[in-house]
CSV table of C-alpha atoms in Angstrom, one decimal:
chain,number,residue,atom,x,y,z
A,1,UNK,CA,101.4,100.6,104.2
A,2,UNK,CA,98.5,100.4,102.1
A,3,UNK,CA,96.3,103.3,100.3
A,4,UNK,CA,93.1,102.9,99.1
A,5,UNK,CA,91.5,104.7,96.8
A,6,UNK,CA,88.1,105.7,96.4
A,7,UNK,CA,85.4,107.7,94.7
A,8,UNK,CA,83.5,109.9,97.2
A,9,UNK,CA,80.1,108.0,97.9
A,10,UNK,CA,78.4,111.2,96.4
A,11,UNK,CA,80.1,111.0,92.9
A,12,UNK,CA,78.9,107.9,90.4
A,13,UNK,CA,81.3,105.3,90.2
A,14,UNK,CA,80.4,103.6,86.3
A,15,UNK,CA,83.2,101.2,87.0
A,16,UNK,CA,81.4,99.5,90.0
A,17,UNK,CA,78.3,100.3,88.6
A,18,UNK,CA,79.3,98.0,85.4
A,19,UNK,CA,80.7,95.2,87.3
A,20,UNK,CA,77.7,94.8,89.9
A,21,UNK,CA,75.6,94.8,86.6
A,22,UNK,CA,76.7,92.6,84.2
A,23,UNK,CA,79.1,90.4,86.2
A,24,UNK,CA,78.2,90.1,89.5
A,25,UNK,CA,75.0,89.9,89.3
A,26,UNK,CA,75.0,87.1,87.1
A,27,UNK,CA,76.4,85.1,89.5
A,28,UNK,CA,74.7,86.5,93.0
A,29,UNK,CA,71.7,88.7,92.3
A,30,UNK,CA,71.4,89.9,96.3
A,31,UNK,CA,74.7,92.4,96.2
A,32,UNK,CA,73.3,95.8,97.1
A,33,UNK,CA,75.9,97.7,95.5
A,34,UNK,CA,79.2,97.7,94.4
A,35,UNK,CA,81.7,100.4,94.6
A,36,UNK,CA,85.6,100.3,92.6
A,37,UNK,CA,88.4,101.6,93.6
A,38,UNK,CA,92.4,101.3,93.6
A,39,UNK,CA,94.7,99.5,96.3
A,40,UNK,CA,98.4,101.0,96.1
A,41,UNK,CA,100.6,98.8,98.7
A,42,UNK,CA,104.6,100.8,99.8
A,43,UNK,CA,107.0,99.1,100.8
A,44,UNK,CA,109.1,102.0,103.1
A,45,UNK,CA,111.1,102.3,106.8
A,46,UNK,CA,109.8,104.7,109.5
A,47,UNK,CA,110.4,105.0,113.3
A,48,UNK,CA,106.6,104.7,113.7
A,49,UNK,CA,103.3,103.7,112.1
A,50,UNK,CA,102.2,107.0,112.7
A,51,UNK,CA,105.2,108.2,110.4
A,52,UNK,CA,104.6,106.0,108.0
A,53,UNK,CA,101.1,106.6,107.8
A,54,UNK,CA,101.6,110.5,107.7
A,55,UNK,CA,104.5,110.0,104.9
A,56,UNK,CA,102.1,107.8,102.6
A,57,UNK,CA,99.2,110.7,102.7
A,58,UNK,CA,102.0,113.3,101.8
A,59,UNK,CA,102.8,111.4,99.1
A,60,UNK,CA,99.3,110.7,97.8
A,61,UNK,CA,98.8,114.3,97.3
A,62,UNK,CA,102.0,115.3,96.4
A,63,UNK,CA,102.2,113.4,93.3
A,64,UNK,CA,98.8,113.4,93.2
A,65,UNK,CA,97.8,109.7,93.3
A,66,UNK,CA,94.2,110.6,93.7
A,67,UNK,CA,91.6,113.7,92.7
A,68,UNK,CA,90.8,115.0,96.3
A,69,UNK,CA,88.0,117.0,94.0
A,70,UNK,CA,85.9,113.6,93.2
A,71,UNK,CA,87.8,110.4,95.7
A,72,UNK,CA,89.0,109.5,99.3
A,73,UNK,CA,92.0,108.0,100.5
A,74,UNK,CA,92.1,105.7,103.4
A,75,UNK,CA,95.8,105.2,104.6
A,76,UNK,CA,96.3,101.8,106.8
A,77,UNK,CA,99.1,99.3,108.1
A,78,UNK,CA,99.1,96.7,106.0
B,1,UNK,CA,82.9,93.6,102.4
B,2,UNK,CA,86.6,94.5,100.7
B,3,UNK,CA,87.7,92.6,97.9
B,4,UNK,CA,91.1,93.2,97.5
B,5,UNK,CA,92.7,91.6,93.9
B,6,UNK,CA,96.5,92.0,94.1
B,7,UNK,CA,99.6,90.7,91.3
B,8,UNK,CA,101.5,87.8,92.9
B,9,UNK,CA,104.4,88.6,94.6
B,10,UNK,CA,106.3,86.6,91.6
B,11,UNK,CA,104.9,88.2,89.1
B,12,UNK,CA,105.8,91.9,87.8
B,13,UNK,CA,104.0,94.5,88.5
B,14,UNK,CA,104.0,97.5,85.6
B,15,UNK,CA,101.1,99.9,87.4
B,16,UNK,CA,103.6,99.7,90.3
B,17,UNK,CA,106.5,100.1,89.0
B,18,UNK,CA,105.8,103.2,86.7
B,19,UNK,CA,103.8,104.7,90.0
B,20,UNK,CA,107.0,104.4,92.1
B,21,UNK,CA,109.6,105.4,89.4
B,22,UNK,CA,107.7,108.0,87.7
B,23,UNK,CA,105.5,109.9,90.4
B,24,UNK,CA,106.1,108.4,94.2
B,25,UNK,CA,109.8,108.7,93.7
B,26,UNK,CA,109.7,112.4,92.5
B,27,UNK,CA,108.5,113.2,95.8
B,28,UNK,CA,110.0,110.4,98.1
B,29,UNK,CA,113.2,108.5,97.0
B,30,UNK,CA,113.0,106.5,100.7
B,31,UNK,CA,109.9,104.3,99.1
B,32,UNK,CA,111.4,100.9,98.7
B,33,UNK,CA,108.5,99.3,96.7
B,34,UNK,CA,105.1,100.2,95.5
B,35,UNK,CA,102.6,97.2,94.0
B,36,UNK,CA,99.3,98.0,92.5
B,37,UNK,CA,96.1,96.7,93.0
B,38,UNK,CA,92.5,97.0,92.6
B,39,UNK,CA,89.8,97.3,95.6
B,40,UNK,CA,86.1,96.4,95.3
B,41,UNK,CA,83.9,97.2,98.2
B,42,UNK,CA,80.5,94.8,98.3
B,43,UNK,CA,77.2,96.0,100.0
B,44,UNK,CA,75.4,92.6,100.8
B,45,UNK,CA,73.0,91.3,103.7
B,46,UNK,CA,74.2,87.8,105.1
B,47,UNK,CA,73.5,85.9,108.6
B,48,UNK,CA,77.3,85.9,109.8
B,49,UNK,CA,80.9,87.9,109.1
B,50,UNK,CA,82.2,84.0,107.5
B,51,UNK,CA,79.3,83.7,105.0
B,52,UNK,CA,79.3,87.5,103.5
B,53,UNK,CA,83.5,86.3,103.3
B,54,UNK,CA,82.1,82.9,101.7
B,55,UNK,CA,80.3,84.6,99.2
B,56,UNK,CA,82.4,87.4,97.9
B,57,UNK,CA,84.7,84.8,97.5
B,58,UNK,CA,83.1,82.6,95.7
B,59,UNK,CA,81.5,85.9,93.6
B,60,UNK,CA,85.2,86.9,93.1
B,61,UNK,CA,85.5,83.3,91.2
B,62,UNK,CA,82.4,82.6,89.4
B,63,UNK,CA,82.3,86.5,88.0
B,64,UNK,CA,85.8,85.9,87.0
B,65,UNK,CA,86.8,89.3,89.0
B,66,UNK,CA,90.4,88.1,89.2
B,67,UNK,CA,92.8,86.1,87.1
B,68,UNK,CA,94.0,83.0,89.9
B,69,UNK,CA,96.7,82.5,87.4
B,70,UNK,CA,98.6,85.7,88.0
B,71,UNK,CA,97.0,87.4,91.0
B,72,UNK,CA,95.7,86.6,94.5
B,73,UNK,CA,92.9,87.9,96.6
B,74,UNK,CA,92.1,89.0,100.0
B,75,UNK,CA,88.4,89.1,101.7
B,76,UNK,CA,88.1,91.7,104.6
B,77,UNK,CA,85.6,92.9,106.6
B,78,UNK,CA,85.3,96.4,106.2
């Protein structure tokens, strides 16, 4: 399963800001934008996707692998 | 588009490994493996789906956005 996570489009993200800027840009100066975030891949067994999926978002804010207050999770089958 | 820069499978992965020991496990001791990564996410205009691919690709090596030595990437439509 993999988790992605990202900071709400509403809140700056410096990090992507800083590599569209200085090295993206220097390479390809027609990116619009570009945004950073974390990829977290599990390796885990569940009867379904569906329990997998839900199992992975508990986890997430369990032990808090993200700030719900300021970034997004997106959980998908890898 | 979704850059996605992840450790080869050969290689160790530290982020990983301290996520899943010290913080997935405390809440799930069924996880069997966690790897870390990082995620960009590109806004860019581009006539088809292969050349926006093309050319975060080809961003992701000329920007030096990943390390070909020790990790591998993945372009996705997103």
């Amino acid at each position: 399963m993999e988790l992605i996570i990202k900071t709400k489009t509403e809140v700056r993200d410096p990090e992507g800001e800083s590599i569209k800027m200085y090295a993206v840009n220097k390479v390809d100066s027609n990116v619009a934008d570009v945004r950073a975030g974390k990829y977290l891949l599990f390796k885990l067994e569940a009867d379904t996707c569906e329990n997998a999926l839900n199992r992975v978002k508990e986890i997430a804010e369990k032990a808090r692998l993200y700030n719900p207050i300021i970034q997004e999770i997106q959980v998908r089958l890898s």
